[in-house]
Short mmCIF file of C-alpha atoms in Angstrom, two decimals:
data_model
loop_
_atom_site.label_atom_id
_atom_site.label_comp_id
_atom_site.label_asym_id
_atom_site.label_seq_id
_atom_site.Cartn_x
_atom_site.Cartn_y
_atom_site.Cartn_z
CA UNK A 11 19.80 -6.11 0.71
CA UNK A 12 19.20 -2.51 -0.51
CA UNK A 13 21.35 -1.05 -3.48
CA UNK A 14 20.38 2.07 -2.42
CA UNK A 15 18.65 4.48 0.42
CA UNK A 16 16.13 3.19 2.61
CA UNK A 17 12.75 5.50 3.06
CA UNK A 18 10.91 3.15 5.39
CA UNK A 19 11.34 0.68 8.03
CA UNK A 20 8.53 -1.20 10.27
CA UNK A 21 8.50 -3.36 12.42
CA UNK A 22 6.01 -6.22 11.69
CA UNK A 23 3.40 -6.02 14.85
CA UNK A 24 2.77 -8.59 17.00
CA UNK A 25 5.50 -10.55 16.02
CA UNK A 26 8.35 -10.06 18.98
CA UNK A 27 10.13 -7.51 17.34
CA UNK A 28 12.38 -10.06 14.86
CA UNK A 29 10.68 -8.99 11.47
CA UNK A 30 10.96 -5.64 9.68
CA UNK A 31 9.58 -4.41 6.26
CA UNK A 32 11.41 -2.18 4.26
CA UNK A 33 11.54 0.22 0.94
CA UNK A 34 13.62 2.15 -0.62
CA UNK A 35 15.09 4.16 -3.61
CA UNK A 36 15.89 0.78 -5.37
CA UNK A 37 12.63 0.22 -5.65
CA UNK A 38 12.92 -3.18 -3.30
CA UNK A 39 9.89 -3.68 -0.84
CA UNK A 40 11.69 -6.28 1.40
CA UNK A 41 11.09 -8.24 4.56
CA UNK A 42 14.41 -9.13 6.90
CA UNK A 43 14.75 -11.20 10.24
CA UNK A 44 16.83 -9.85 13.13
CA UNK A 45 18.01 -13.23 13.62
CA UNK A 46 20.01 -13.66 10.49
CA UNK A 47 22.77 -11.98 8.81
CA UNK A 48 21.00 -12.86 5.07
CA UNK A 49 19.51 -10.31 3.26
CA UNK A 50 15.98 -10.73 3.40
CA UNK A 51 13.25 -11.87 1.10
CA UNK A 52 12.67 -9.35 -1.69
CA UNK A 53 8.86 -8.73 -1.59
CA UNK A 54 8.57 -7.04 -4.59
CA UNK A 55 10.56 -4.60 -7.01
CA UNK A 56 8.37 -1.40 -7.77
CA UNK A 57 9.31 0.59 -11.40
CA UNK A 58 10.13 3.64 -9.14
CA UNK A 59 11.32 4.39 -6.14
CA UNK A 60 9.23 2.58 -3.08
CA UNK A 61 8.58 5.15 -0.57
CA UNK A 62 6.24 3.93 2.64
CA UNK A 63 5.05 0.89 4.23
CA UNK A 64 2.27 1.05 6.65
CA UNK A 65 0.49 -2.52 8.57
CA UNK A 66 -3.51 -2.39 8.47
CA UNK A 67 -5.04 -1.25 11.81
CA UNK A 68 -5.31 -4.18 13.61
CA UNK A 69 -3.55 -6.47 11.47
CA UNK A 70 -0.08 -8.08 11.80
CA UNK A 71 0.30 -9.50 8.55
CA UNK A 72 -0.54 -7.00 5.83
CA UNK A 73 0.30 -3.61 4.89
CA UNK A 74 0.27 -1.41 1.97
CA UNK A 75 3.33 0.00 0.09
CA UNK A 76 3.29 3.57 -2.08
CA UNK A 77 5.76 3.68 -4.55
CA UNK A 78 6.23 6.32 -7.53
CA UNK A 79 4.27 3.37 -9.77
CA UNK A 80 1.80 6.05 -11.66
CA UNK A 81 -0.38 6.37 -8.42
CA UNK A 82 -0.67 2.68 -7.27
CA UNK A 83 -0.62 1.31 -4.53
CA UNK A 84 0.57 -2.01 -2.96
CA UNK A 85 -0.89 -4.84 -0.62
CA UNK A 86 1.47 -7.62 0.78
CA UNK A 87 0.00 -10.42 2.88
CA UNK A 88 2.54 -12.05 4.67
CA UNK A 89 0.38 -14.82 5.46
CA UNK A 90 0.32 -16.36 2.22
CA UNK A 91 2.83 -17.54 -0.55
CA UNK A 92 4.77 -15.17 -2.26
CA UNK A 93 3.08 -16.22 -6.11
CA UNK A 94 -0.55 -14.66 -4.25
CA UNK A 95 1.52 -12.43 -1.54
CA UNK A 96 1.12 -9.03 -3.34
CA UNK A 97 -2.05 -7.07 -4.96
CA UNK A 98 -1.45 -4.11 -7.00
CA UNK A 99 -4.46 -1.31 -7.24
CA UNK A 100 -4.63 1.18 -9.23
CA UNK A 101 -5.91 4.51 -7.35
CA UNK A 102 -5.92 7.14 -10.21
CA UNK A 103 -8.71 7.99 -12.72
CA UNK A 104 -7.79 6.94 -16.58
CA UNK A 105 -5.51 10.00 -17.71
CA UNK A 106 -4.12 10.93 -14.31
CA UNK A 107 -0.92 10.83 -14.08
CA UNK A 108 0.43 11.49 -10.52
CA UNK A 109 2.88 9.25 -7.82
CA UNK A 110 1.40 8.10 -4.41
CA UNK A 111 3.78 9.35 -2.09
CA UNK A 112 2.33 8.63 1.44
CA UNK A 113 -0.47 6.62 2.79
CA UNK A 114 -2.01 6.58 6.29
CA UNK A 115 -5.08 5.20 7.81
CA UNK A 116 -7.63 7.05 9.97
CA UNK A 117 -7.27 5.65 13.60
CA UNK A 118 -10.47 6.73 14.62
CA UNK A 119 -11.79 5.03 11.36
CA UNK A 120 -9.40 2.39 10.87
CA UNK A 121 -11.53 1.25 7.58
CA UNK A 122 -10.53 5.12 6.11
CA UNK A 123 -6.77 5.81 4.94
CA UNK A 124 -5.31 8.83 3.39
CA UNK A 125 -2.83 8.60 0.22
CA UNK A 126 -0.59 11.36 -1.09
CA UNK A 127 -0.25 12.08 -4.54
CA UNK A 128 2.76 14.14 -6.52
CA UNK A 129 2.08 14.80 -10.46
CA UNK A 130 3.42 17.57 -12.54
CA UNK A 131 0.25 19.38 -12.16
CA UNK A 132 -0.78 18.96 -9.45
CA UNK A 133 -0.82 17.33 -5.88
CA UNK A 134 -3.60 15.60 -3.79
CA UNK A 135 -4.95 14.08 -0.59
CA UNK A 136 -7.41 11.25 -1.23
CA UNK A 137 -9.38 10.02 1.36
CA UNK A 138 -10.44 6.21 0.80
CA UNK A 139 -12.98 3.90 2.18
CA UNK A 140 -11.58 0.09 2.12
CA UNK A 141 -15.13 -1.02 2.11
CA UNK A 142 -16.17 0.86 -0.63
CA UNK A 143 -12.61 -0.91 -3.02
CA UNK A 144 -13.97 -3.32 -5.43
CA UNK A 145 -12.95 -6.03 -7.25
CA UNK A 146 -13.22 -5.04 -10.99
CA UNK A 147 -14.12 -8.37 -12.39
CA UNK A 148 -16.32 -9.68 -10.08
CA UNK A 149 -17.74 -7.07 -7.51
CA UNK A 150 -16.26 -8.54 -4.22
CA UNK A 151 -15.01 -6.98 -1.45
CA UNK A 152 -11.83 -5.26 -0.91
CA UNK A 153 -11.51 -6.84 2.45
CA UNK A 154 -11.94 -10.48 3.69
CA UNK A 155 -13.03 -13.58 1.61
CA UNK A 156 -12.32 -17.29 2.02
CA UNK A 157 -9.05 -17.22 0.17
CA UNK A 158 -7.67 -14.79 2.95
CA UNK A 159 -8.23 -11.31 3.77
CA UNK A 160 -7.70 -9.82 0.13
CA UNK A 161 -9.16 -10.27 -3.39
CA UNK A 162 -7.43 -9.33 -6.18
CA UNK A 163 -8.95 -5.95 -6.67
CA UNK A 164 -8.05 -3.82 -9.39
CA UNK A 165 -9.34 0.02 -9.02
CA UNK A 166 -9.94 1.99 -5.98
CA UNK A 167 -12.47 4.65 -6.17
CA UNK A 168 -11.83 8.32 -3.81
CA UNK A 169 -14.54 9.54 -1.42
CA UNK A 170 -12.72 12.82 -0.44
CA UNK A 171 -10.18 15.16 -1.90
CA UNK A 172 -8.18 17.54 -0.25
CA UNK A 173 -6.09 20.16 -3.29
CA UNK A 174 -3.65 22.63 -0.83
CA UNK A 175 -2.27 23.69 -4.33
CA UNK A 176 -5.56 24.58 -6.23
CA UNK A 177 -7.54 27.87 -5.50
CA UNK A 178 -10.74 27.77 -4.59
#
C-alpha cells in the first residue's frame, strides 16, 4: 500500500462500490478492491508527490491524475492492460516550470476541465478543451479511436487562463 499520506480517494463509478483509486505523497497512483486484504495494484509511481484523481464525466473507467510532475498530467484507462493503461501529457508551454495541483471538469461542459498550477512565480487556472488535445505525432483526437477511448497524446494546448496572483 501507501508509504506515506494519502491526498485522494475515489471510488470507481458504476462499479458497486468495491474499487477505489488512490494517490498520495509517495507518489503511488493505486487501485485497491474492498474485497481483499492485498495491497492493490500500483498504477503508476509519479517523480513527485501525486495529488488528485478525478473519473471523466460519464465514464467509469478513466480518470486523470495531477501530480507535482513539472505540470503534467495523467490518464489511466482501467479498461485496458497496464503496458497501454496510462498516458502522460504534458500541459505547460516549453520553459514553464510550474506543478498541476488540481484538476476538475466543467459539469455543464463535461468536454471542459480546469487544472491548477503552483510554480515559483507564479500560479494559474487553465481552462482546457479535451477536443481541442492533440496527438503530437499524428493529429488525432484526444478522445475516442479504435484502440479505446485514448491516443497517446503528447501536449495539451490552454483555451483560458485565470492569474488571481498577477495584476491587471
Amino acid at each position: 500500500g501507501h508509504s506515506r499520506n494519502i491526498f485522494c480517494c475515489k471510488f470507481v463509478p458504476c462499479d458497486g462500490d468495491r474499487r477505489i483509486v488512490s494517490c498520495g505523497a509517495d507518489g503511488q497512483v493505486r487501485l485497491s478492491t474492498l474485497d481483499s486484504s492485498a495491497a492493490g495494484v500500483l498504477l503508476h509511481q509519479c517523480a513527485g508527490v501525486a495529488l488528485k484523481t478525478v473519473f471523466l464525466p460519464g465514464d467509469s473507467h478513466t480518470f486523470v491524475g495531477t501530480s507535482q510532475d513539472q505540470g503534467s498530467m495523467h490518464l489511466y484507462d482501467l479498461r485496458v492492460d497496464a503496458q497501454h493503461r496510462l498516458m502522460h501529457i504534458d500541459l505547460l508551454a516549453q520553459g514553464e516550470s510550474m506543478n498541476a495541483t488540481d484538476v476538475a471538469f466543467n459539469p455543464l461542459n463535461p468536454h471542459e476541465f480546469a487544472m491548477a498550477f503552483e510554480g515559483s512565480r507564479a500560479s494559474a487556472v487553465r481552462l482546457y478543451d479535451v477536443r481541442a488535445v492533440r496527438v503530437e505525432s499524428t493529429g488525432d483526437d484526444f478522445r475516442s479511436n479504435a484502440n479505446g477511448p485514448w491516443t497517446a497524446g503528447r501536449h495539451a494546448r490552454w483555451i483560458r487562463q485565470f492569474a488571481p496572483n498577477r495584476a491587471g
